[in-house]
Short mmCIF file of C-alpha atoms in Angstrom, two decimals:
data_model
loop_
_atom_site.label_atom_id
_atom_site.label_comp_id
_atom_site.label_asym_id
_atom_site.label_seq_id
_atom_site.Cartn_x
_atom_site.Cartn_y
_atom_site.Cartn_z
CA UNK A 196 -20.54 4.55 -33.15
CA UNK A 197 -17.54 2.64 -34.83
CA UNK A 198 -17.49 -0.33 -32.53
CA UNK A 199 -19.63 -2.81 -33.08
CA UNK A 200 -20.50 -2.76 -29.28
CA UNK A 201 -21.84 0.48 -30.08
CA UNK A 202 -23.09 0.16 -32.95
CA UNK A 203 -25.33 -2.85 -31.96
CA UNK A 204 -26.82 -0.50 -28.57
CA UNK A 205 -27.64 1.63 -30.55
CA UNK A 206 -29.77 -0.37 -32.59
CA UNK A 207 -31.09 -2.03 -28.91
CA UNK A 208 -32.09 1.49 -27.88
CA UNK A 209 -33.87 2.08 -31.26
CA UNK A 210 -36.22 -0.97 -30.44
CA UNK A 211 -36.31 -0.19 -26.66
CA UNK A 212 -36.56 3.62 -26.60
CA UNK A 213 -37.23 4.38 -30.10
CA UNK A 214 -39.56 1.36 -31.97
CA UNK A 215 -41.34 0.03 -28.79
CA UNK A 216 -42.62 3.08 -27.13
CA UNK A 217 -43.66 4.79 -29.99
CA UNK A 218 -45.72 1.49 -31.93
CA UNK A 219 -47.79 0.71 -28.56
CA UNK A 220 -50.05 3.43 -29.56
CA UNK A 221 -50.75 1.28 -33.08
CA UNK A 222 -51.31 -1.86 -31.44
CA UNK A 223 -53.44 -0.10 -29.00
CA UNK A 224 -55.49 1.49 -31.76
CA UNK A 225 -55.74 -2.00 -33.70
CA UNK A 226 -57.18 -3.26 -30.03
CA UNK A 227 -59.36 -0.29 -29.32
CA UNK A 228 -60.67 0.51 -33.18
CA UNK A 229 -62.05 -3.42 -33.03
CA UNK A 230 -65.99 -3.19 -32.96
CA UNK A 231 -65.72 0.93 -32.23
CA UNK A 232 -68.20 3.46 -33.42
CA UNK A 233 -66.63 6.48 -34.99
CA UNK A 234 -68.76 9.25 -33.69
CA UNK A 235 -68.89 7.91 -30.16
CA UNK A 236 -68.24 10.30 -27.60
CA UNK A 237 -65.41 8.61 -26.27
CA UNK A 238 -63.33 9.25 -29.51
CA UNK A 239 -64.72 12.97 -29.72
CA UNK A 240 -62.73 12.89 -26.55
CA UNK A 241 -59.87 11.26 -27.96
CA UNK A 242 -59.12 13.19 -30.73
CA UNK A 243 -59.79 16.48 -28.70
CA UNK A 244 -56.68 15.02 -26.66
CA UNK A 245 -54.73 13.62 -29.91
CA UNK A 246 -55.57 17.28 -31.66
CA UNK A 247 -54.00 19.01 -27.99
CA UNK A 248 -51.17 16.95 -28.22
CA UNK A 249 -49.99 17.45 -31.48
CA UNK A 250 -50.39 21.33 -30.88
CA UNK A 251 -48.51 20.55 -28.12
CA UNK A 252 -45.73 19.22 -30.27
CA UNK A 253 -46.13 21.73 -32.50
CA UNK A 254 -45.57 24.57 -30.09
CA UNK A 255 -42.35 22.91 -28.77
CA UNK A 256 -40.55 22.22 -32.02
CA UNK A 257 -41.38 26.11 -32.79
CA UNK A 258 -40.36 27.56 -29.75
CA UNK A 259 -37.95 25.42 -28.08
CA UNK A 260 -36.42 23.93 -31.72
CA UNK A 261 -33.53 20.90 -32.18
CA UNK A 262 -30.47 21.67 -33.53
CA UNK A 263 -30.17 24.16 -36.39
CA UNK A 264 -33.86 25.92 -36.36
CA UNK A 265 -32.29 27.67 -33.24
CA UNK A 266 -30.38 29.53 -35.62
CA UNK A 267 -33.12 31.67 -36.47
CA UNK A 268 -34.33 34.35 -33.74
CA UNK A 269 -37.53 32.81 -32.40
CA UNK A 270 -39.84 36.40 -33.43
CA UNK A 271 -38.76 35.36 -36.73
CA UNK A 272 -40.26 31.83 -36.56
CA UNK A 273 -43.58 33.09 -34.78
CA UNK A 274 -43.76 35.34 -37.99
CA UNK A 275 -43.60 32.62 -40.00
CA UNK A 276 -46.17 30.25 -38.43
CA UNK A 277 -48.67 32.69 -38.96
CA UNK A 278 -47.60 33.73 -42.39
CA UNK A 279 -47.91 29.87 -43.15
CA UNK A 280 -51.16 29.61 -41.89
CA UNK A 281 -52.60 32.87 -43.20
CA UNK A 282 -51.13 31.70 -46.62
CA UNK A 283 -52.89 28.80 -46.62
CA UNK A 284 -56.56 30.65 -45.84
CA UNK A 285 -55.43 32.79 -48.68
CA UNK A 286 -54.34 30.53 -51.52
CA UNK A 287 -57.16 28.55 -52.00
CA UNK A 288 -56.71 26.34 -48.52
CA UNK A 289 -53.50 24.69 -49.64
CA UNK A 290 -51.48 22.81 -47.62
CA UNK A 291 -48.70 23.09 -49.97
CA UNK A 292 -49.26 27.17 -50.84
CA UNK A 293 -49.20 27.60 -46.72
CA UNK A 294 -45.83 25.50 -46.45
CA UNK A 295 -44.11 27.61 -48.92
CA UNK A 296 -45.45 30.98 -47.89
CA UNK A 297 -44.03 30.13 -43.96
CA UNK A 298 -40.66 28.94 -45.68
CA UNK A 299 -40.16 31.87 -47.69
CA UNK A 300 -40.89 33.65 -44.96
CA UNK A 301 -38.77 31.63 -42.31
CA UNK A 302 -35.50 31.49 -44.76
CA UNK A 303 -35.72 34.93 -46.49
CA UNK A 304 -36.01 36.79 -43.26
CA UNK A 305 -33.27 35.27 -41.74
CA UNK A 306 -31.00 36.22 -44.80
CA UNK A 307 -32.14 39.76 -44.64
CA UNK A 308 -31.53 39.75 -40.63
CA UNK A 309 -28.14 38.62 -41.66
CA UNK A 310 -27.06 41.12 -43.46
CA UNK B 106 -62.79 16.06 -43.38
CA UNK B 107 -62.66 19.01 -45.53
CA UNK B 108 -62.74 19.09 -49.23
CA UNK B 109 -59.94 18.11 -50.67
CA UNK B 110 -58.82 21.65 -52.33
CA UNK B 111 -56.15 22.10 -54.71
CA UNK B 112 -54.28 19.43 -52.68
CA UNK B 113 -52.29 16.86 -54.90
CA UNK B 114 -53.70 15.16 -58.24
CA UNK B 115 -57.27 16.03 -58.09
CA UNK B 116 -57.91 14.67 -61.62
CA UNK B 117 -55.58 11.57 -61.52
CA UNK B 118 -57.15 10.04 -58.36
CA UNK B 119 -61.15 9.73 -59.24
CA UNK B 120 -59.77 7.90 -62.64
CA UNK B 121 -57.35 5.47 -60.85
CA UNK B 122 -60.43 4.91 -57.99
CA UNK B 123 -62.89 4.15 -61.35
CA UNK B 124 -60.41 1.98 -63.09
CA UNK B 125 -60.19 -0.20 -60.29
CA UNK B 126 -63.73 -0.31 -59.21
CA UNK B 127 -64.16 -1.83 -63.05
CA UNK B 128 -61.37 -4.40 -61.75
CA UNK B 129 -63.20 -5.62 -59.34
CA UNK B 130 -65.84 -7.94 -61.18
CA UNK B 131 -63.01 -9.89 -62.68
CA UNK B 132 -61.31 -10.19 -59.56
CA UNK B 133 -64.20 -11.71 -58.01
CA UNK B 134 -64.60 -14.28 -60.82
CA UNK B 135 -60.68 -14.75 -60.40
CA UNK B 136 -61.59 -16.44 -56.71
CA UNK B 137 -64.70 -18.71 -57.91
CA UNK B 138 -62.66 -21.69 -59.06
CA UNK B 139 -60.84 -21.64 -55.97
CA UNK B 140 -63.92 -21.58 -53.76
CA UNK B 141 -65.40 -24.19 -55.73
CA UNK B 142 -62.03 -26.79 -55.22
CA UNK B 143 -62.25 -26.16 -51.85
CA UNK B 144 -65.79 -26.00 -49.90
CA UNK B 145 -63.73 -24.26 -46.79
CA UNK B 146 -62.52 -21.13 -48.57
CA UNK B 147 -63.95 -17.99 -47.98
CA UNK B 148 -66.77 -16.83 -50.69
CA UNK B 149 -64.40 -13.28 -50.59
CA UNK B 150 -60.82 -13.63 -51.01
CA UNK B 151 -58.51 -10.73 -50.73
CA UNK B 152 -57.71 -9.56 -53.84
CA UNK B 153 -54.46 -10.98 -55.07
CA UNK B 154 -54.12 -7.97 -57.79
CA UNK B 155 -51.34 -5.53 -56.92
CA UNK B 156 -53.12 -2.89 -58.44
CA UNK B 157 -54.67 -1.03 -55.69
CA UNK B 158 -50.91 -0.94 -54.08
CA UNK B 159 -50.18 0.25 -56.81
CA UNK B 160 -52.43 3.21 -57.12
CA UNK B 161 -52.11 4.11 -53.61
CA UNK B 162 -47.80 4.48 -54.35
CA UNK B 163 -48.76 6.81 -57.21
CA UNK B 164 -50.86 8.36 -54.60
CA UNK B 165 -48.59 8.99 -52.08
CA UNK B 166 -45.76 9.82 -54.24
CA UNK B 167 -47.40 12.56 -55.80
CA UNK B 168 -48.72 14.34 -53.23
CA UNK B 169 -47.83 17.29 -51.55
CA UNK B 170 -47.00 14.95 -48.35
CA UNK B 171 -43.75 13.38 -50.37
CA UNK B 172 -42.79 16.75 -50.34
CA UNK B 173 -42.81 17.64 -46.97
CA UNK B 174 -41.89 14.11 -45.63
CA UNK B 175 -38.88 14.29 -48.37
CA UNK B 176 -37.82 17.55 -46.66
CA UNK B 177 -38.57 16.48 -43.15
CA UNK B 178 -36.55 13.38 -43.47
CA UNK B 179 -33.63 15.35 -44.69
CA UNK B 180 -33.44 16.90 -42.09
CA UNK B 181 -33.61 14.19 -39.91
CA UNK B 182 -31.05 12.40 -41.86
CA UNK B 183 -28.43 15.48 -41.63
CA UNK B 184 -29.63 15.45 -38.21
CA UNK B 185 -28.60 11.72 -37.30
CA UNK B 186 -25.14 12.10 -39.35
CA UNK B 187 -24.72 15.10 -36.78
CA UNK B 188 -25.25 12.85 -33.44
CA UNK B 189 -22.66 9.81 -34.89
CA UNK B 190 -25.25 7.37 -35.54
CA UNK B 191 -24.91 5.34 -38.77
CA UNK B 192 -26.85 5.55 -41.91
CA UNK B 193 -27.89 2.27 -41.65
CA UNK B 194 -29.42 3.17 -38.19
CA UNK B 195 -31.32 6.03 -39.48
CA UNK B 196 -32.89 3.91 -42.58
CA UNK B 197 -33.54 1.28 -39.74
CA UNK B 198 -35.43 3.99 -37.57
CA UNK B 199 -37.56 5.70 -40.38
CA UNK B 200 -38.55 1.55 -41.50
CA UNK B 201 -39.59 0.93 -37.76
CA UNK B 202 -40.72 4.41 -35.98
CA UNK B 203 -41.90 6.01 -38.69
CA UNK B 204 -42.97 8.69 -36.89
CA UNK B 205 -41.19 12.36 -37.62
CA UNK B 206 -41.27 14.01 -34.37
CA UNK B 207 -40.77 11.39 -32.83
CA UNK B 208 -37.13 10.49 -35.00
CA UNK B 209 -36.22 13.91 -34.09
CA UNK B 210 -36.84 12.87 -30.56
CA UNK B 211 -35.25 10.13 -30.17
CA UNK B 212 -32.10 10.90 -32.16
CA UNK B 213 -31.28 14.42 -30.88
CA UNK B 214 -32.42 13.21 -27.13
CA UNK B 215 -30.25 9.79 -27.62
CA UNK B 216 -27.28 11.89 -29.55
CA UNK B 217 -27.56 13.95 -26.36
CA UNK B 218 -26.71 10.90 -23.47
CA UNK B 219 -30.19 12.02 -22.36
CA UNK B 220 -31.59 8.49 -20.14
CA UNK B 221 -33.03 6.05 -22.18
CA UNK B 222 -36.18 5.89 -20.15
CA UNK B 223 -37.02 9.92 -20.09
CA UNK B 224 -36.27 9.40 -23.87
CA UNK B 225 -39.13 6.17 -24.00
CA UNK B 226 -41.18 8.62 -22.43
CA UNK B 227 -40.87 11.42 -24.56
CA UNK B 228 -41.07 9.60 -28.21
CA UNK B 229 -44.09 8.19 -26.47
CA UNK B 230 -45.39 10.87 -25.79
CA UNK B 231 -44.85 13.16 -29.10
CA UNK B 232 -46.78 9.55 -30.56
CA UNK B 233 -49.93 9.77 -29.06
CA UNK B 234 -51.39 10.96 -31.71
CA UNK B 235 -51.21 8.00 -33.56
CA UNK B 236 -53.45 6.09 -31.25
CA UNK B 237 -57.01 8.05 -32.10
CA UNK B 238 -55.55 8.15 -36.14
CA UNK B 239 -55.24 4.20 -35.77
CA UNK B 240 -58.83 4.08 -33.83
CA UNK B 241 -60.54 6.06 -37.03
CA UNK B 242 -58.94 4.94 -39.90
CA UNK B 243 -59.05 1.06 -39.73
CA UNK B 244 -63.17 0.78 -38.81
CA UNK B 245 -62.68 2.66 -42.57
CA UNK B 246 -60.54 0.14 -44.83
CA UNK B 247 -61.48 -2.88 -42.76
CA UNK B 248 -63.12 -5.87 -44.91
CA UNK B 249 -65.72 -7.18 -42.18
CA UNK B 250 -64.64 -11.09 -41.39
CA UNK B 251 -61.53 -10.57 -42.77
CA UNK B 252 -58.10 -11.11 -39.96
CA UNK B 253 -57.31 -9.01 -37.64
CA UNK B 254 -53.92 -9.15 -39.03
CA UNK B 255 -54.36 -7.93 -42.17
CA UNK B 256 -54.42 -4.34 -40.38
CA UNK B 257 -51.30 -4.65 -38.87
CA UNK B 258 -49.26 -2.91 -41.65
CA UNK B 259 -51.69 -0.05 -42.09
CA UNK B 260 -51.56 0.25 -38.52
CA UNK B 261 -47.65 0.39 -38.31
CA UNK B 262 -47.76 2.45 -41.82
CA UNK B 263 -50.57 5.19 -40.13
CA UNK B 264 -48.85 8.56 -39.81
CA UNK B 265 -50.29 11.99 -40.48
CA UNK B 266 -49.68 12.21 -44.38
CA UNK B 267 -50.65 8.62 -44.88
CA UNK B 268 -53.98 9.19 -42.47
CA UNK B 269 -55.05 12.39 -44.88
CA UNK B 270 -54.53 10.72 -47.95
CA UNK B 271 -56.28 7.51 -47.28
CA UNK B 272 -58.74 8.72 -45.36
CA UNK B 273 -59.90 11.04 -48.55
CA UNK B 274 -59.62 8.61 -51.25
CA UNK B 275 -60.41 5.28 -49.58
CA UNK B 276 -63.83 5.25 -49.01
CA UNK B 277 -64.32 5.36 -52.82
CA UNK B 278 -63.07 2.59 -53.31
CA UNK B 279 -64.57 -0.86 -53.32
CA UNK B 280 -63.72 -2.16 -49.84
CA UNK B 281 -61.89 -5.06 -50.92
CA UNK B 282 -59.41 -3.13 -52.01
CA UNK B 283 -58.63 -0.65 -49.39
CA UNK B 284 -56.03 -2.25 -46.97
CA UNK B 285 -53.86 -3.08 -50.26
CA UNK B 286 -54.30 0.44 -51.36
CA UNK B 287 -53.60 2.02 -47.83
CA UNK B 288 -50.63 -0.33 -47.76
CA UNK B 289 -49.61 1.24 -51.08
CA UNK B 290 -49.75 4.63 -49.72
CA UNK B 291 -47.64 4.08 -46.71
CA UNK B 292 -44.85 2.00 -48.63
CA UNK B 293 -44.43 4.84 -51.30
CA UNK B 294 -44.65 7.93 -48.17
CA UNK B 295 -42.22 5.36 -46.48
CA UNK B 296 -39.76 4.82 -49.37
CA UNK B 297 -39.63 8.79 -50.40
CA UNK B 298 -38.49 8.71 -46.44
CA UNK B 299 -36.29 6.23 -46.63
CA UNK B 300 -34.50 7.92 -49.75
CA UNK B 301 -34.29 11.26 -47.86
CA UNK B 302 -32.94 9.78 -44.70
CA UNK B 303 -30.05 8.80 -46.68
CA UNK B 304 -29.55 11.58 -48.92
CA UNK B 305 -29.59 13.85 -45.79
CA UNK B 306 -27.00 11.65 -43.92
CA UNK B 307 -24.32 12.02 -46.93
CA UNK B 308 -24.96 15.96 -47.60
CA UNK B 309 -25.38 16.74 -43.80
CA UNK B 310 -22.07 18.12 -44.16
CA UNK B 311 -22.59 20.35 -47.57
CA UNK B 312 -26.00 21.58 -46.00
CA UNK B 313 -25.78 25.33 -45.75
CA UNK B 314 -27.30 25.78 -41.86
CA UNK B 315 -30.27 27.84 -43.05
CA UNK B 316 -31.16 24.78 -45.43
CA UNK B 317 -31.44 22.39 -42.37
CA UNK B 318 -33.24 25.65 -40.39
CA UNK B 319 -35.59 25.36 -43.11
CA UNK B 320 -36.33 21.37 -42.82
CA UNK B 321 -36.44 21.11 -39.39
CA UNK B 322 -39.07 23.69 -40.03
CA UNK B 323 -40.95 21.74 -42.31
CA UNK B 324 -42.51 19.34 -39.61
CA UNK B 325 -44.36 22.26 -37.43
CA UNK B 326 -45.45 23.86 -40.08
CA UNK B 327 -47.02 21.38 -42.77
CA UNK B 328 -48.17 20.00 -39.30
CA UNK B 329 -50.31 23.08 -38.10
CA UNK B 330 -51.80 23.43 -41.99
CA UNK B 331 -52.55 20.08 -42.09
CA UNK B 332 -54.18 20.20 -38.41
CA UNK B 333 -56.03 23.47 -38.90
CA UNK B 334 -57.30 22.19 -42.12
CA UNK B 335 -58.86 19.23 -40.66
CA UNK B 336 -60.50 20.68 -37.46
CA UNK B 337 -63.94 21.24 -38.71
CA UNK B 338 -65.72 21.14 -35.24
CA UNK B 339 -65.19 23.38 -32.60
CA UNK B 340 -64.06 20.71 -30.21
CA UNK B 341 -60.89 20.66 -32.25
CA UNK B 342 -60.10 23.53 -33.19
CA UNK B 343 -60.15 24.55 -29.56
CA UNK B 344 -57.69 21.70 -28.64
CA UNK B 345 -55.92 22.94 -31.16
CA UNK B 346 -55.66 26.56 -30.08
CA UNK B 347 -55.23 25.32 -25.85
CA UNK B 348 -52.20 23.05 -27.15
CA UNK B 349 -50.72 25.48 -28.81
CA UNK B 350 -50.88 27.56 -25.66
CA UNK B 351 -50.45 24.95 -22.74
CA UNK B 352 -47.66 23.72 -23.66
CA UNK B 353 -44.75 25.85 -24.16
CA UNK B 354 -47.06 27.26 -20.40
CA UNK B 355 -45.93 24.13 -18.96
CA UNK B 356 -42.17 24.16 -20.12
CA UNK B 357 -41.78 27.57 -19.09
CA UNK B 358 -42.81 26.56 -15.87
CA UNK B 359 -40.89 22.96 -16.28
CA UNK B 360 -44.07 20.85 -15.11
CA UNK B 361 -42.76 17.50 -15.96
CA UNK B 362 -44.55 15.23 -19.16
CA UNK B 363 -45.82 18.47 -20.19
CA UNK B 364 -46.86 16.89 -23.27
CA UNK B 365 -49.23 14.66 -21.95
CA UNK B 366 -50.59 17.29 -19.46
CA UNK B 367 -50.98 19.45 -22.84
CA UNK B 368 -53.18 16.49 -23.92
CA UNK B 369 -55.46 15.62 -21.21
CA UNK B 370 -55.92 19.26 -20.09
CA UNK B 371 -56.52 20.99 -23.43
CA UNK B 372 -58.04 18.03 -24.56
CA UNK B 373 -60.32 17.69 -22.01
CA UNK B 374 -61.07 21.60 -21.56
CA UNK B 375 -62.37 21.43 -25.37
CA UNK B 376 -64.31 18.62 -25.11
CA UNK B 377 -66.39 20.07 -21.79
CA UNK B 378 -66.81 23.09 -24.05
CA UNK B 379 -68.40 21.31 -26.55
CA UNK B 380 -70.49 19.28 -24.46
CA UNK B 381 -71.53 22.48 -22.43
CA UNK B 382 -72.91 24.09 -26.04
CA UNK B 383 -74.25 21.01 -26.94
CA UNK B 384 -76.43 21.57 -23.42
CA UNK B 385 -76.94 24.85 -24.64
CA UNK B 386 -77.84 24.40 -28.21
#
């Protein structure tokens, strides 16, 4: 990514593939919101859908991780996802208190399976 | 929404929200002169104080959110520096996607030589959820007669940490002042981004690998919390529950767009059940 060839694609394929694709949604939702009840039944529907999807992403970037998460055995992460979630039930429904309970759990275990 | 629980500055909000709702009388006399010069002007300007920005940057940049994003973006900074692209490039792609799946999409998919148009597709995809987060938030900070363009920054600022925050704390606020303060919220999640992004570039290299383990985990997890904290109806915390289980179902059995299928089919499977009780019921 040195030459400036490169270097300007790259930033062409952020707009194209990266900025583009990814802001439609916004414009769409500055369209659709205009003059749109909150509790009609067609955005129960959508946020059923928006709610699946991000599950969806959720699921994939725990079981099928990028880069360096694959470094830690996947029963290991599973264990932590729930420990994260049960955390938060526990300590008074805090996002933060589940985050660092499925951490803890997600970076200590993999330094005892270490050793 | 659930009540907010222990979840960043519960005393420090209500006070900022009061101190500027006792701004707003002299904000309102600030725009009579004006309207008098000219007979044309509005009777409600937008409020030309940058105080509401300003509370909602001390709002985002001391909740739990910076945290996580801070983390996140470390991640995906370390993450970029380990696919060749620049620094600049990353700081250009947090400004303008602003979207953390979707970064870790498009860099690790692009890093890859993966086609640019299955890689469209699939930051597309992981963004859907911003569509229905747009669709509910702006009908909140709207001012009614006021541009259509006024929204476009909250719209390009909406992301999950920005739509939990404002979504709690705006609609205590006198309406005139909620785009400015949702604006403040997503410039000060945005710039705690934009300073990670960076500082995970330069120390992608000093970065023990559990560290970046641990980051990359960040986005699932405050994710799921964050998800399971706001699905108060059974409609979604069943779409919850069938996404988590569709779609690693539909990689296994590598359906194409299994995202979207996730969507529409767990999506749609929760809403018929909550339709069939409301029969019921």
């Amino acid at each position: 990514m040195t030459m400036l060839g490169t270097e300007l694609t790259a930033y062409v394929l952020l707009v194209l593939v990266g900025f583009l694709p990814n802001e439609v949604w916004r414009w769409l939702g500055l369209v659709v919101s205009h003059g749109l009840d909150e509790d009609s039944e067609i955005v129960v529907w959508v946020r059923a859908v928006a709610t699946a999807v991000l599950a969806g992403v959720i699921a994939k970037l725990t079981l099928f991780p990028p880069g360096a998460l694959l470094l830690v055995p996947l029963p290991l992460r599973l264990v932590a996802v729930v420990a994260g979630v049960i955390g938060f039930f526990l300590i008074r429904r805090s996002v933060f208190a589940g985050v660092v309970v499925g951490e803890t759990v997600l970076m200590g275990g993999t330094l005892i399976l270490a050793r | 929404m659930s009540r907010p629980s222990s979840f960043a500055l519960p005393a420090c909000v209500p006070r900022a929200a009061e101190r500027l709702r006792s701004n707003a009388p002299c904000e309102t006399s600030n725009t009579t002169p004006m309207a008098t010069q000219s007979p044309v002007a509005p009777p409600l300007a937008p409020p030309k104080s940058p105080r509401p920005f300003v509370a909602g940057l001390r709002t985002a940049l001391t909740s739990v959110f910076s945290l996580v994003l801070f983390g996140t973006y470390l991640g995906i900074g370390a993450l970029a520096h380990d696919f060749g692209f620049s620094v600049h490039w990353i700081v250009a792609a947090t400004l303008l996607v602003w979207a953390g799946p979707a970064q870790v999409i498009l860099v690790s998919a692009l890093g890859a030589g993966a086609a640019p148009f299955e890689v469209a597709i699939a930051v597309s995809l992981s963004s859907l959820r911003l569509l229905p987060m747009v669709v509910s938030l702006l009908p909140v900070i709207r001012e009614p007669g006021s541009p259509a363009w006024r929204l476009l920054m909250p719209a390009h600022f909406t992301a999950v940490s920005m739509w939990v925050e404002t979504m709690r704390i705006a609609p205590n606020m006198p309406r005139a002042l909620r785009v400015a303060f949702c604006n403040g919220v997503g410039a000060g999640f945005m710039f705690s981004a934009c300073v990670a992004s960076v500082a995970g570039f330069y120390l992608a290299a000093k970065l023990p690998s559990l560290l970046t383990a641990g980051l990359l985990f960040l986005t699932p997890i405050a994710f799921l919390i964050s998800v399971t904290r706001n699905a108060k109806w059974l409609v979604d915390r069943l779409a919850l529950a069938l996404g988590l289980v569709i779609a690693p179902v539909l990689v296994v059995f590598d359906v194409g767009l299994d995202i979207l299928w996730t969507g529409i089919l767990g999506g749609t499977i929760a809403y018929a059940a909550h339709r069939w009780r409301e029969g019921m019921a």
